[in-house]
Amino acid sequence: MGLRSRRTLAAELPKKVGEFVELFGWVQNVRVTARFVFVVIRDRSGVAQVTVRRTGSHGLEDVAKALRREDVVRVKGLVVRSKIAKLGYEVLPEEIEVLNRSKHPLPLDTSGHVDMELNVCLDSRAICLRRPEYQAVFKIASTALRAMRDFFTSNGYLEVITSRIIACASEGGADLFEVNYFDRKVFLAQSPQLYKEMLAGAFEKVFEIGLFYRAEKSRTTYHLAEFVSVDIEEAFASMDDVMDTLEGLIKHVVKTVGEENWRELETLEHTLPQVEYRFPRLTYTEALEMLRKEGYGLEWGDDFGAEEMRTLGRLMSGKFYFIVDWPLASKPFYTMPSPENPRVARAFDLNYEWLELASGGERIYKPEVFLEGLRRAGLNPEDFRPFIHVLEHGMPPHAGFGLGFSRLMMVLTGMKNIRQVTLFPRDVDRVTP
Ligand code: AMO
């Protein structure tokens, strides 16, 4: 018989009163009193209390007393209701088997009772992930990913996977990782940009959820060298269409996490943001005016730095909001200029308070306009031949966006550092574990 079919999970104990069960899990805590040894066992469903009566004879009592935190055990015993056990149920064991001993001292506290420095956690990431708050974070992440896939699929988008190995920059020349590839140099993709555009010219509506790479030298709480991007591209769609899609996506994810992860949100002591309003759509010029009123000496065309974003975040407290109609010069080479004003881009960002979550817009789809975009960015048209080839053979108007998944996760969990919501973060300082 397989282990799985013999196993009872901690959360299933209420249904098993009066039965003998086998628990498999980790020792979370051992407490020895005059009359009992109390062992708390943790598995993926929660915790269970195992109570050993101290009879003076050895055997089980000695095994229980010798257990240490994070030992992996199998416990066979009778499930009983208990008035004193906090959980309401306990297991009276007849067998305790240690499947694997954990070395001590532990690199960190796995119970979640002791505050911990982020680097201590990340140095032993997989062990740190046993803490309740990280269990909660990644359960929410899993719900969010599923909710996004459901949303896209039910709205007619096809899931695609593009290449991470590219011959030329997809977002302009900065921040590229170079890789040895047989006898030449290639790059790690910064985004699926030109690929998702080409695919929109074949499938009309595509989405991709994947890892992308940027050689970000700055050490911030919201940049990584490797990050998960959620991308869509859609043919015959405008900027407003894809903004509506993005707004709908965020609302669907927040609603789903709220319905399915209330326990995890309780563990994190976090309240999800409100989403029952139309996300404001400020123009860049309006945002600039708001910042000027706050005393910033900004000119039209200036980008907003970290400090400006913090101020905007204060003014837009508790809100998701778009900033639209950016100066064309601040956006990548593939961005569509506005037909009314060529200095303005048909492009947007989505922010939550101070944090940029996504950007997107309409793209250039005519070869001669694309060449102009490359010229403006100082890029070599020869490098973009395969893409121009597609533009030359029936590329429809199209629009899309890229959403930073871990940044959205910061909003969904209340975590302040992107490294906390990334399983194995990669940055200037860290490539292990
Ligand atoms: P952009 O460069 O704005 O746009 O990136 C889109 C979103 O991806 C996230 N992001 C990052 N997250 C963590 N670490 C990083 N180093 C990092 N860089 C970006 C952000 C950002 O808003 N191709 C366009 C999108 C499009 O127009 O479709 C793009 O990549 O949340």
CSV table of C-alpha atoms and ligand atoms in Angstrom, one decimal:
chain,number,residue,atom,x,y,z
A,1,MET,CA,0.0,0.0,0.0
A,2,GLY,CA,1.3,3.5,-0.8
A,3,LEU,CA,2.1,5.9,2.0
A,4,ARG,CA,-0.3,8.4,0.8
A,5,SER,CA,-3.4,6.2,1.3
A,6,ARG,CA,-2.3,5.3,4.8
A,7,ARG,CA,-1.7,8.9,5.8
A,8,THR,CA,-4.0,11.1,7.8
A,9,LEU,CA,-3.4,14.9,7.7
A,10,ALA,CA,-3.6,17.0,10.9
A,11,ALA,CA,-6.6,18.9,9.6
A,12,GLU,CA,-8.5,15.6,9.1
A,13,LEU,CA,-8.3,14.6,12.8
A,14,PRO,CA,-11.8,15.9,13.7
A,15,LYS,CA,-13.3,13.4,11.3
A,16,LYS,CA,-11.3,10.5,12.8
A,17,VAL,CA,-12.2,10.5,16.5
A,18,GLY,CA,-12.1,7.0,17.9
A,19,GLU,CA,-9.9,5.7,15.0
A,20,PHE,CA,-6.2,4.8,14.7
A,21,VAL,CA,-4.4,7.0,12.3
A,22,GLU,CA,-0.9,7.6,10.9
A,23,LEU,CA,0.4,11.1,10.9
A,24,PHE,CA,3.5,12.1,8.9
A,25,GLY,CA,5.2,15.4,9.4
A,26,TRP,CA,7.7,17.5,11.2
A,27,VAL,CA,8.1,18.1,15.0
A,28,GLN,CA,7.2,21.6,15.6
A,29,ASN,CA,7.5,21.6,19.4
A,30,VAL,CA,8.1,19.2,22.3
A,31,ARG,CA,7.0,20.1,25.9
A,32,VAL,CA,7.7,17.8,28.8
A,33,THR,CA,5.6,18.1,32.0
A,34,ALA,CA,5.4,16.0,35.1
A,35,ARG,CA,2.8,13.7,33.6
A,36,PHE,CA,3.0,14.1,29.9
A,37,VAL,CA,5.2,14.7,26.9
A,38,PHE,CA,3.3,16.9,24.4
A,39,VAL,CA,4.6,16.8,20.8
A,40,VAL,CA,3.2,19.2,18.1
A,41,ILE,CA,3.4,17.7,14.6
A,42,ARG,CA,3.1,19.9,11.6
A,43,ASP,CA,2.2,18.9,8.1
A,44,ARG,CA,1.0,20.8,5.0
A,45,SER,CA,-2.6,21.0,6.4
A,46,GLY,CA,-1.7,22.4,9.9
A,47,VAL,CA,-0.7,21.0,13.3
A,48,ALA,CA,-1.7,18.1,15.5
A,49,GLN,CA,-1.0,17.4,19.1
A,50,VAL,CA,0.4,14.1,20.1
A,51,THR,CA,0.2,13.3,23.8
A,52,VAL,CA,2.4,10.7,25.5
A,53,ARG,CA,1.5,9.8,29.1
A,54,ARG,CA,4.6,9.4,31.3
A,55,THR,CA,4.2,6.0,32.9
A,56,GLY,CA,7.7,5.6,34.3
A,57,SER,CA,8.3,2.7,31.9
A,58,HIS,CA,10.5,3.6,29.0
A,59,GLY,CA,9.9,3.1,25.3
A,60,LEU,CA,7.5,5.6,23.8
A,61,GLU,CA,8.1,8.2,26.5
A,62,ASP,CA,11.9,8.2,25.7
A,63,VAL,CA,11.3,8.4,22.0
A,64,ALA,CA,9.0,11.4,22.5
A,65,LYS,CA,11.4,13.1,24.9
A,66,ALA,CA,14.3,12.7,22.5
A,67,LEU,CA,12.4,14.4,19.6
A,68,ARG,CA,13.7,17.8,18.5
A,69,ARG,CA,12.2,20.4,16.3
A,70,GLU,CA,12.2,19.6,12.6
A,71,ASP,CA,12.7,15.9,13.1
A,72,VAL,CA,10.6,14.1,10.5
A,73,VAL,CA,8.3,11.5,12.1
A,74,ARG,CA,5.6,9.0,11.6
A,75,VAL,CA,3.1,8.7,14.5
A,76,LYS,CA,0.5,6.0,14.8
A,77,GLY,CA,-2.1,6.5,17.4
A,78,LEU,CA,-5.7,6.9,18.5
A,79,VAL,CA,-7.6,10.1,17.9
A,80,VAL,CA,-9.5,11.5,20.9
A,81,ARG,CA,-11.3,14.6,21.7
A,82,SER,CA,-9.5,16.7,24.3
A,83,LYS,CA,-10.7,19.4,26.6
A,84,ILE,CA,-7.3,20.8,27.3
A,85,ALA,CA,-5.5,20.5,23.9
A,86,LYS,CA,-5.8,23.9,22.2
A,87,LEU,CA,-6.7,22.2,19.0
A,88,GLY,CA,-9.6,20.3,20.5
A,89,TYR,CA,-8.2,16.9,19.5
A,90,GLU,CA,-5.1,14.9,20.3
A,91,VAL,CA,-3.5,11.7,19.2
A,92,LEU,CA,-2.5,9.1,21.8
A,93,PRO,CA,0.4,7.3,20.1
A,94,GLU,CA,1.3,3.6,20.1
A,95,GLU,CA,4.2,4.1,17.7
A,96,ILE,CA,6.5,7.0,17.0
A,97,GLU,CA,9.1,6.5,14.3
A,98,VAL,CA,11.8,9.0,13.5
A,99,LEU,CA,12.2,9.0,9.7
A,100,ASN,CA,15.0,11.6,9.7
A,101,ARG,CA,16.7,13.6,12.4
A,102,SER,CA,17.2,17.3,12.0
A,103,LYS,CA,20.6,18.7,12.9
A,104,HIS,CA,20.7,21.3,15.7
A,105,PRO,CA,21.0,24.2,16.2
A,106,LEU,CA,18.5,25.0,13.5
A,107,PRO,CA,19.6,27.8,11.2
A,108,LEU,CA,16.4,29.7,12.1
A,109,ASP,CA,13.2,29.5,14.1
A,110,THR,CA,10.6,27.6,12.0
A,111,SER,CA,7.7,28.3,14.3
A,112,GLY,CA,7.3,31.9,13.2
A,113,HIS,CA,7.4,33.2,16.8
A,114,VAL,CA,10.8,34.8,16.5
A,115,ASP,CA,11.4,37.8,14.2
A,116,MET,CA,14.1,37.0,11.7
A,117,GLU,CA,16.4,39.0,9.5
A,118,LEU,CA,15.6,38.5,5.8
A,119,ASN,CA,19.1,37.3,4.9
A,120,VAL,CA,19.0,34.6,7.5
A,121,CYS,CA,15.7,33.4,6.0
A,122,LEU,CA,17.0,33.5,2.4
A,123,ASP,CA,20.3,31.7,3.3
A,124,SER,CA,18.2,28.7,4.4
A,125,ARG,CA,15.2,29.5,2.1
A,126,ALA,CA,13.6,26.0,2.0
A,127,ILE,CA,13.7,25.7,5.8
A,128,CYS,CA,12.4,29.2,6.2
A,129,LEU,CA,9.5,28.4,4.0
A,130,ARG,CA,8.2,26.1,6.8
A,131,ARG,CA,7.3,29.2,8.8
A,132,PRO,CA,3.6,30.0,8.8
A,133,GLU,CA,3.9,33.4,7.3
A,134,TYR,CA,5.8,32.1,4.3
A,135,GLN,CA,3.5,29.1,3.9
A,136,ALA,CA,0.7,31.7,3.7
A,137,VAL,CA,2.6,33.9,1.2
A,138,PHE,CA,3.1,31.1,-1.3
A,139,LYS,CA,-0.4,29.6,-0.9
A,140,ILE,CA,-1.6,33.1,-1.9
A,141,ALA,CA,0.8,33.1,-4.8
A,142,SER,CA,-0.5,29.8,-6.0
A,143,THR,CA,-4.1,31.0,-5.8
A,144,ALA,CA,-3.2,34.2,-7.6
A,145,LEU,CA,-1.4,32.3,-10.5
A,146,ARG,CA,-4.4,30.0,-10.9
A,147,ALA,CA,-6.8,33.0,-10.8
A,148,MET,CA,-4.9,34.7,-13.5
A,149,ARG,CA,-4.8,31.7,-15.8
A,150,ASP,CA,-8.5,31.2,-15.3
A,151,PHE,CA,-9.2,34.8,-16.1
A,152,PHE,CA,-7.1,34.9,-19.2
A,153,THR,CA,-8.3,31.5,-20.5
A,154,SER,CA,-12.0,32.4,-19.9
A,155,ASN,CA,-11.4,35.7,-21.8
A,156,GLY,CA,-10.1,33.9,-24.9
A,157,TYR,CA,-6.3,34.3,-24.4
A,158,LEU,CA,-4.0,31.5,-25.4
A,159,GLU,CA,-1.2,30.6,-23.0
A,160,VAL,CA,2.2,30.6,-24.7
A,161,ILE,CA,5.8,30.1,-23.7
A,162,THR,CA,8.4,32.1,-25.6
A,163,SER,CA,12.2,31.8,-25.6
A,164,ARG,CA,14.4,33.2,-22.9
A,165,ILE,CA,17.4,33.3,-25.3
A,166,ILE,CA,17.4,36.3,-27.5
A,167,ALA,CA,19.8,37.7,-30.1
A,168,CYS,CA,18.9,41.4,-29.4
A,169,ALA,CA,17.4,43.5,-26.6
A,170,SER,CA,13.7,43.4,-26.2
A,171,GLU,CA,13.5,46.5,-24.0
A,172,GLY,CA,16.4,48.6,-25.2
A,173,GLY,CA,20.1,48.0,-24.5
A,174,ALA,CA,20.3,48.6,-20.8
A,175,ASP,CA,20.3,45.9,-18.1
A,176,LEU,CA,21.0,43.0,-20.5
A,177,PHE,CA,22.6,39.8,-19.3
A,178,GLU,CA,25.0,38.4,-21.9
A,179,VAL,CA,25.3,34.6,-22.2
A,180,ASN,CA,27.8,32.4,-24.0
A,181,TYR,CA,25.9,30.5,-26.7
A,182,PHE,CA,28.0,28.0,-28.7
A,183,ASP,CA,30.4,30.3,-30.5
A,184,ARG,CA,28.6,33.6,-30.0
A,185,LYS,CA,27.1,36.0,-27.4
A,186,VAL,CA,23.4,36.1,-26.9
A,187,PHE,CA,21.2,37.6,-24.2
A,188,LEU,CA,18.7,36.6,-21.6
A,189,ALA,CA,15.2,38.0,-22.4
A,190,GLN,CA,14.2,41.1,-20.5
A,191,SER,CA,10.6,40.5,-21.4
A,192,PRO,CA,8.7,38.5,-24.1
A,193,GLN,CA,7.9,41.8,-25.8
A,194,LEU,CA,8.6,41.3,-29.5
A,195,TYR,CA,7.7,37.6,-29.3
A,196,LYS,CA,4.3,38.2,-27.8
A,197,GLU,CA,3.7,40.8,-30.4
A,198,MET,CA,4.6,38.4,-33.2
A,199,LEU,CA,2.3,35.8,-31.7
A,200,ALA,CA,-0.6,38.3,-31.5
A,201,GLY,CA,-0.1,38.5,-35.3
A,202,ALA,CA,-0.9,34.8,-35.4
A,203,PHE,CA,-3.2,34.0,-32.5
A,204,GLU,CA,-4.7,37.5,-31.8
A,205,LYS,CA,-4.9,37.0,-28.0
A,206,VAL,CA,-2.0,35.5,-26.0
A,207,PHE,CA,-0.7,35.5,-22.5
A,208,GLU,CA,2.5,34.3,-20.9
A,209,ILE,CA,3.6,33.9,-17.3
A,210,GLY,CA,7.3,33.4,-17.0
A,211,LEU,CA,10.7,34.4,-15.7
A,212,PHE,CA,12.6,37.3,-17.3
A,213,TYR,CA,16.0,38.8,-16.6
A,214,ARG,CA,17.4,42.2,-16.0
A,215,ALA,CA,20.9,43.1,-14.9
A,216,GLU,CA,19.5,45.5,-12.2
A,217,LYS,CA,22.5,46.8,-10.3
A,218,SER,CA,20.4,48.9,-7.9
A,219,ARG,CA,19.5,47.3,-4.6
A,220,THR,CA,15.9,48.2,-4.0
A,221,THR,CA,13.0,46.4,-2.3
A,222,TYR,CA,11.2,46.0,-5.6
A,223,HIS,CA,13.7,45.0,-8.2
A,224,LEU,CA,15.3,41.6,-8.8
A,225,ALA,CA,17.6,40.3,-11.5
A,226,GLU,CA,15.1,37.5,-12.3
A,227,PHE,CA,11.4,38.2,-12.0
A,228,VAL,CA,8.1,36.7,-13.0
A,229,SER,CA,6.2,38.7,-15.6
A,230,VAL,CA,2.6,38.3,-16.5
A,231,ASP,CA,2.2,39.4,-20.1
A,232,ILE,CA,-0.6,39.7,-22.6
A,233,GLU,CA,-0.7,40.9,-26.2
A,234,GLU,CA,-3.9,41.3,-28.2
A,235,ALA,CA,-4.5,42.1,-31.8
A,236,PHE,CA,-7.2,44.7,-32.8
A,237,ALA,CA,-7.2,46.1,-29.3
A,238,SER,CA,-6.5,49.6,-28.0
A,239,MET,CA,-4.7,50.9,-24.9
A,240,ASP,CA,-8.1,51.3,-23.2
A,241,ASP,CA,-9.1,47.7,-24.0
A,242,VAL,CA,-6.0,46.3,-22.4
A,243,MET,CA,-6.3,48.6,-19.4
A,244,ASP,CA,-9.8,47.3,-18.9
A,245,THR,CA,-8.4,43.7,-19.1
A,246,LEU,CA,-5.7,44.6,-16.5
A,247,GLU,CA,-8.2,46.2,-14.2
A,248,GLY,CA,-10.5,43.1,-14.6
A,249,LEU,CA,-7.5,40.8,-13.9
A,250,ILE,CA,-6.5,42.6,-10.7
A,251,LYS,CA,-10.1,42.6,-9.4
A,252,HIS,CA,-10.5,38.9,-10.2
A,253,VAL,CA,-7.3,38.0,-8.4
A,254,VAL,CA,-8.1,40.1,-5.3
A,255,LYS,CA,-11.6,38.6,-5.1
A,256,THR,CA,-10.3,35.1,-5.5
A,257,VAL,CA,-7.6,35.4,-3.0
A,258,GLY,CA,-10.1,37.1,-0.6
A,259,GLU,CA,-12.4,34.1,-1.0
A,260,GLU,CA,-9.9,31.3,-0.9
A,261,ASN,CA,-7.1,32.6,1.4
A,262,TRP,CA,-8.8,34.2,4.3
A,263,ARG,CA,-6.9,32.0,6.7
A,264,GLU,CA,-3.5,32.9,5.1
A,265,LEU,CA,-4.5,36.6,5.2
A,266,GLU,CA,-5.3,36.2,8.9
A,267,THR,CA,-1.9,34.6,9.5
A,268,LEU,CA,-0.3,37.6,7.7
A,269,GLU,CA,-2.6,40.0,9.6
A,270,HIS,CA,-3.1,41.6,6.2
A,271,THR,CA,-6.2,43.1,4.7
A,272,LEU,CA,-6.6,43.1,0.9
A,273,PRO,CA,-6.9,46.4,-0.8
A,274,GLN,CA,-10.4,47.6,-1.9
A,275,VAL,CA,-11.0,47.2,-5.6
A,276,GLU,CA,-14.7,48.1,-5.9
A,277,TYR,CA,-14.2,51.3,-7.9
A,278,ARG,CA,-13.1,52.1,-11.4
A,279,PHE,CA,-9.3,52.5,-11.2
A,280,PRO,CA,-8.5,56.2,-11.8
A,281,ARG,CA,-6.8,57.0,-15.1
A,282,LEU,CA,-4.6,60.1,-14.5
A,283,THR,CA,-2.7,61.5,-17.4
A,284,TYR,CA,1.0,61.9,-17.0
A,285,THR,CA,0.4,65.7,-17.2
A,286,GLU,CA,-2.1,65.5,-14.3
A,287,ALA,CA,0.3,63.5,-12.2
A,288,LEU,CA,3.0,66.0,-13.0
A,289,GLU,CA,0.7,68.8,-11.8
A,290,MET,CA,-0.1,67.0,-8.6
A,291,LEU,CA,3.7,66.6,-7.9
A,292,ARG,CA,4.4,70.2,-8.7
A,293,LYS,CA,1.7,71.3,-6.2
A,294,GLU,CA,3.7,69.2,-3.7
A,295,GLY,CA,6.7,71.3,-4.4
A,296,TYR,CA,8.6,69.2,-7.0
A,297,GLY,CA,10.3,71.3,-9.7
A,298,LEU,CA,9.5,68.9,-12.5
A,299,GLU,CA,9.4,69.7,-16.2
A,300,TRP,CA,7.1,67.9,-18.7
A,301,GLY,CA,9.1,64.9,-19.9
A,302,ASP,CA,10.9,64.2,-16.6
A,303,ASP,CA,10.5,60.7,-15.3
A,304,PHE,CA,9.2,60.2,-11.8
A,305,GLY,CA,11.8,58.9,-9.4
A,306,ALA,CA,11.4,56.9,-6.2
A,307,GLU,CA,10.7,60.0,-4.1
A,308,GLU,CA,8.1,61.3,-6.6
A,309,MET,CA,6.4,57.9,-6.6
A,310,ARG,CA,6.2,57.9,-2.8
A,311,THR,CA,4.5,61.3,-2.9
A,312,LEU,CA,2.1,60.1,-5.6
A,313,GLY,CA,1.4,57.0,-3.5
A,314,ARG,CA,0.5,59.2,-0.5
A,315,LEU,CA,-1.9,61.2,-2.6
A,316,MET,CA,-3.4,58.0,-4.1
A,317,SER,CA,-3.4,56.1,-0.8
A,318,GLY,CA,-5.1,52.7,-0.8
A,319,LYS,CA,-5.7,52.9,-4.6
A,320,PHE,CA,-4.8,51.2,-7.8
A,321,TYR,CA,-4.5,53.8,-10.5
A,322,PHE,CA,-3.3,54.2,-14.0
A,323,ILE,CA,-1.0,56.9,-15.4
A,324,VAL,CA,-1.6,57.3,-19.1
A,325,ASP,CA,-0.2,59.3,-22.0
A,326,TRP,CA,3.5,59.3,-21.1
A,327,PRO,CA,6.1,61.3,-22.9
A,328,LEU,CA,7.1,59.1,-25.8
A,329,ALA,CA,10.8,59.6,-24.9
A,330,SER,CA,10.3,57.8,-21.6
A,331,LYS,CA,8.9,54.7,-23.2
A,332,PRO,CA,10.5,51.8,-25.2
A,333,PHE,CA,11.2,52.0,-28.9
A,334,TYR,CA,8.2,49.8,-29.8
A,335,THR,CA,5.7,52.1,-28.2
A,336,MET,CA,3.0,53.7,-30.4
A,337,PRO,CA,3.1,57.5,-30.6
A,338,SER,CA,-0.2,59.3,-30.1
A,339,PRO,CA,-1.7,60.3,-33.5
A,340,GLU,CA,-2.8,63.6,-31.9
A,341,ASN,CA,0.6,64.5,-30.4
A,342,PRO,CA,3.7,62.6,-31.5
A,343,ARG,CA,5.5,63.6,-28.2
A,344,VAL,CA,3.0,61.6,-26.3
A,345,ALA,CA,2.9,57.7,-26.1
A,346,ARG,CA,-0.1,55.5,-26.3
A,347,ALA,CA,1.2,53.9,-23.1
A,348,PHE,CA,0.3,53.5,-19.4
A,349,ASP,CA,1.5,52.3,-16.1
A,350,LEU,CA,-0.6,50.7,-13.4
A,351,ASN,CA,0.4,51.6,-9.8
A,352,TYR,CA,-0.7,50.6,-6.4
A,353,GLU,CA,0.1,53.6,-4.2
A,354,TRP,CA,3.9,54.2,-4.8
A,355,LEU,CA,4.6,50.9,-6.5
A,356,GLU,CA,4.6,50.4,-10.3
A,357,LEU,CA,2.9,47.1,-10.9
A,358,ALA,CA,2.6,47.0,-14.7
A,359,SER,CA,3.1,48.9,-17.9
A,360,GLY,CA,1.7,48.5,-21.3
A,361,GLY,CA,0.1,50.3,-24.3
A,362,GLU,CA,-0.4,50.2,-28.0
A,363,ARG,CA,2.5,49.1,-30.2
A,364,ILE,CA,3.9,50.2,-33.5
A,365,TYR,CA,2.7,47.8,-36.2
A,366,LYS,CA,3.9,49.5,-39.4
A,367,PRO,CA,7.5,48.8,-40.5
A,368,GLU,CA,8.3,52.4,-41.4
A,369,VAL,CA,7.1,53.7,-38.0
A,370,PHE,CA,9.0,50.9,-36.2
A,371,LEU,CA,12.2,51.9,-38.0
A,372,GLU,CA,11.6,55.5,-36.8
A,373,GLY,CA,11.2,54.1,-33.2
A,374,LEU,CA,14.5,52.2,-33.5
A,375,ARG,CA,16.3,55.3,-34.9
A,376,ARG,CA,15.0,57.4,-31.9
A,377,ALA,CA,16.3,54.8,-29.5
A,378,GLY,CA,19.7,54.5,-31.3
A,379,LEU,CA,19.1,50.8,-32.1
A,380,ASN,CA,20.4,49.0,-35.2
A,381,PRO,CA,17.5,47.9,-37.6
A,382,GLU,CA,19.6,44.9,-38.7
A,383,ASP,CA,19.2,43.4,-35.3
A,384,PHE,CA,15.4,43.5,-35.6
A,385,ARG,CA,15.1,42.0,-39.1
A,386,PRO,CA,13.0,38.9,-38.0
A,387,PHE,CA,10.5,41.2,-36.3
A,388,ILE,CA,10.3,43.7,-39.1
A,389,HIS,CA,9.7,40.8,-41.4
A,390,VAL,CA,6.6,40.0,-39.4
A,391,LEU,CA,5.5,43.7,-39.4
A,392,GLU,CA,5.8,43.6,-43.2
A,393,HIS,CA,3.4,40.6,-43.7
A,394,GLY,CA,0.0,41.4,-42.1
A,395,MET,CA,0.6,42.6,-38.6
A,396,PRO,CA,-2.6,44.0,-37.1
A,397,PRO,CA,-2.8,46.9,-34.7
A,398,HIS,CA,-2.2,45.5,-31.2
A,399,ALA,CA,-1.8,46.3,-27.5
A,400,GLY,CA,-0.7,44.6,-24.3
A,401,PHE,CA,0.9,44.9,-20.9
A,402,GLY,CA,3.5,43.3,-18.6
A,403,LEU,CA,2.7,42.9,-14.9
A,404,GLY,CA,5.3,42.2,-12.3
A,405,PHE,CA,3.9,39.2,-10.5
A,406,SER,CA,6.0,39.6,-7.3
A,407,ARG,CA,5.1,43.2,-7.1
A,408,LEU,CA,1.4,42.3,-7.1
A,409,MET,CA,2.2,39.7,-4.5
A,410,MET,CA,3.6,42.5,-2.3
A,411,VAL,CA,0.2,44.1,-2.5
A,412,LEU,CA,-1.7,40.9,-1.9
A,413,THR,CA,0.4,39.9,1.2
A,414,GLY,CA,1.5,43.2,2.7
A,415,MET,CA,5.2,42.1,2.4
A,416,LYS,CA,7.5,45.0,2.1
A,417,ASN,CA,10.4,43.4,0.2
A,418,ILE,CA,10.1,41.6,-3.2
A,419,ARG,CA,12.6,39.0,-1.9
A,420,GLN,CA,10.0,37.8,0.7
A,421,VAL,CA,7.5,37.0,-2.0
A,422,THR,CA,10.0,35.3,-4.3
A,423,LEU,CA,10.9,31.7,-3.6
A,424,PHE,CA,14.6,31.9,-4.6
A,425,PRO,CA,15.4,35.6,-5.3
A,426,ARG,CA,18.2,36.6,-7.6
A,427,ASP,CA,19.9,40.0,-7.2
A,428,VAL,CA,23.3,41.6,-7.4
A,429,ASP,CA,24.3,39.9,-4.1
A,430,ARG,CA,22.5,36.6,-4.2
A,431,VAL,CA,22.5,33.6,-6.6
A,432,THR,CA,22.2,30.9,-3.9
A,433,PRO,CA,20.4,28.9,-2.7
B,1,AMO,P1,8.4,47.1,-17.9
B,1,AMO,O1,9.9,47.2,-18.2
B,1,AMO,O2,7.7,48.3,-17.3
B,1,AMO,O3,7.6,46.8,-19.2
B,1,AMO,O4,8.1,45.9,-17.0
B,1,AMO,C1,6.8,45.5,-16.7
B,1,AMO,C2,6.7,45.2,-15.2
B,1,AMO,O5,7.5,44.2,-14.8
B,1,AMO,C3,8.0,44.4,-13.5
B,1,AMO,N1,9.4,44.5,-13.5
B,1,AMO,C4,10.2,44.0,-12.5
B,1,AMO,N2,9.9,43.4,-11.3
B,1,AMO,C5,10.9,43.0,-10.5
B,1,AMO,N3,12.2,43.3,-10.8
B,1,AMO,C6,12.6,43.9,-12.0
B,1,AMO,N4,13.9,44.1,-12.2
B,1,AMO,C7,11.6,44.3,-12.8
B,1,AMO,N5,11.5,44.9,-14.0
B,1,AMO,C8,10.2,45.1,-14.4
B,1,AMO,C9,7.4,45.7,-13.0
B,1,AMO,C10,7.0,46.4,-14.3
B,1,AMO,O6,5.9,47.2,-14.2
B,1,AMO,N6,7.4,44.8,-22.2
B,1,AMO,C11,7.0,45.8,-21.3
B,1,AMO,C12,5.5,45.5,-20.8
B,1,AMO,C13,4.6,45.8,-22.0
B,1,AMO,O7,4.5,46.9,-22.5
B,1,AMO,O8,3.8,44.8,-22.3
B,1,AMO,C14,7.9,45.8,-20.1
B,1,AMO,O9,8.7,44.9,-19.9
B,1,AMO,O10,6.2,45.4,-12.3
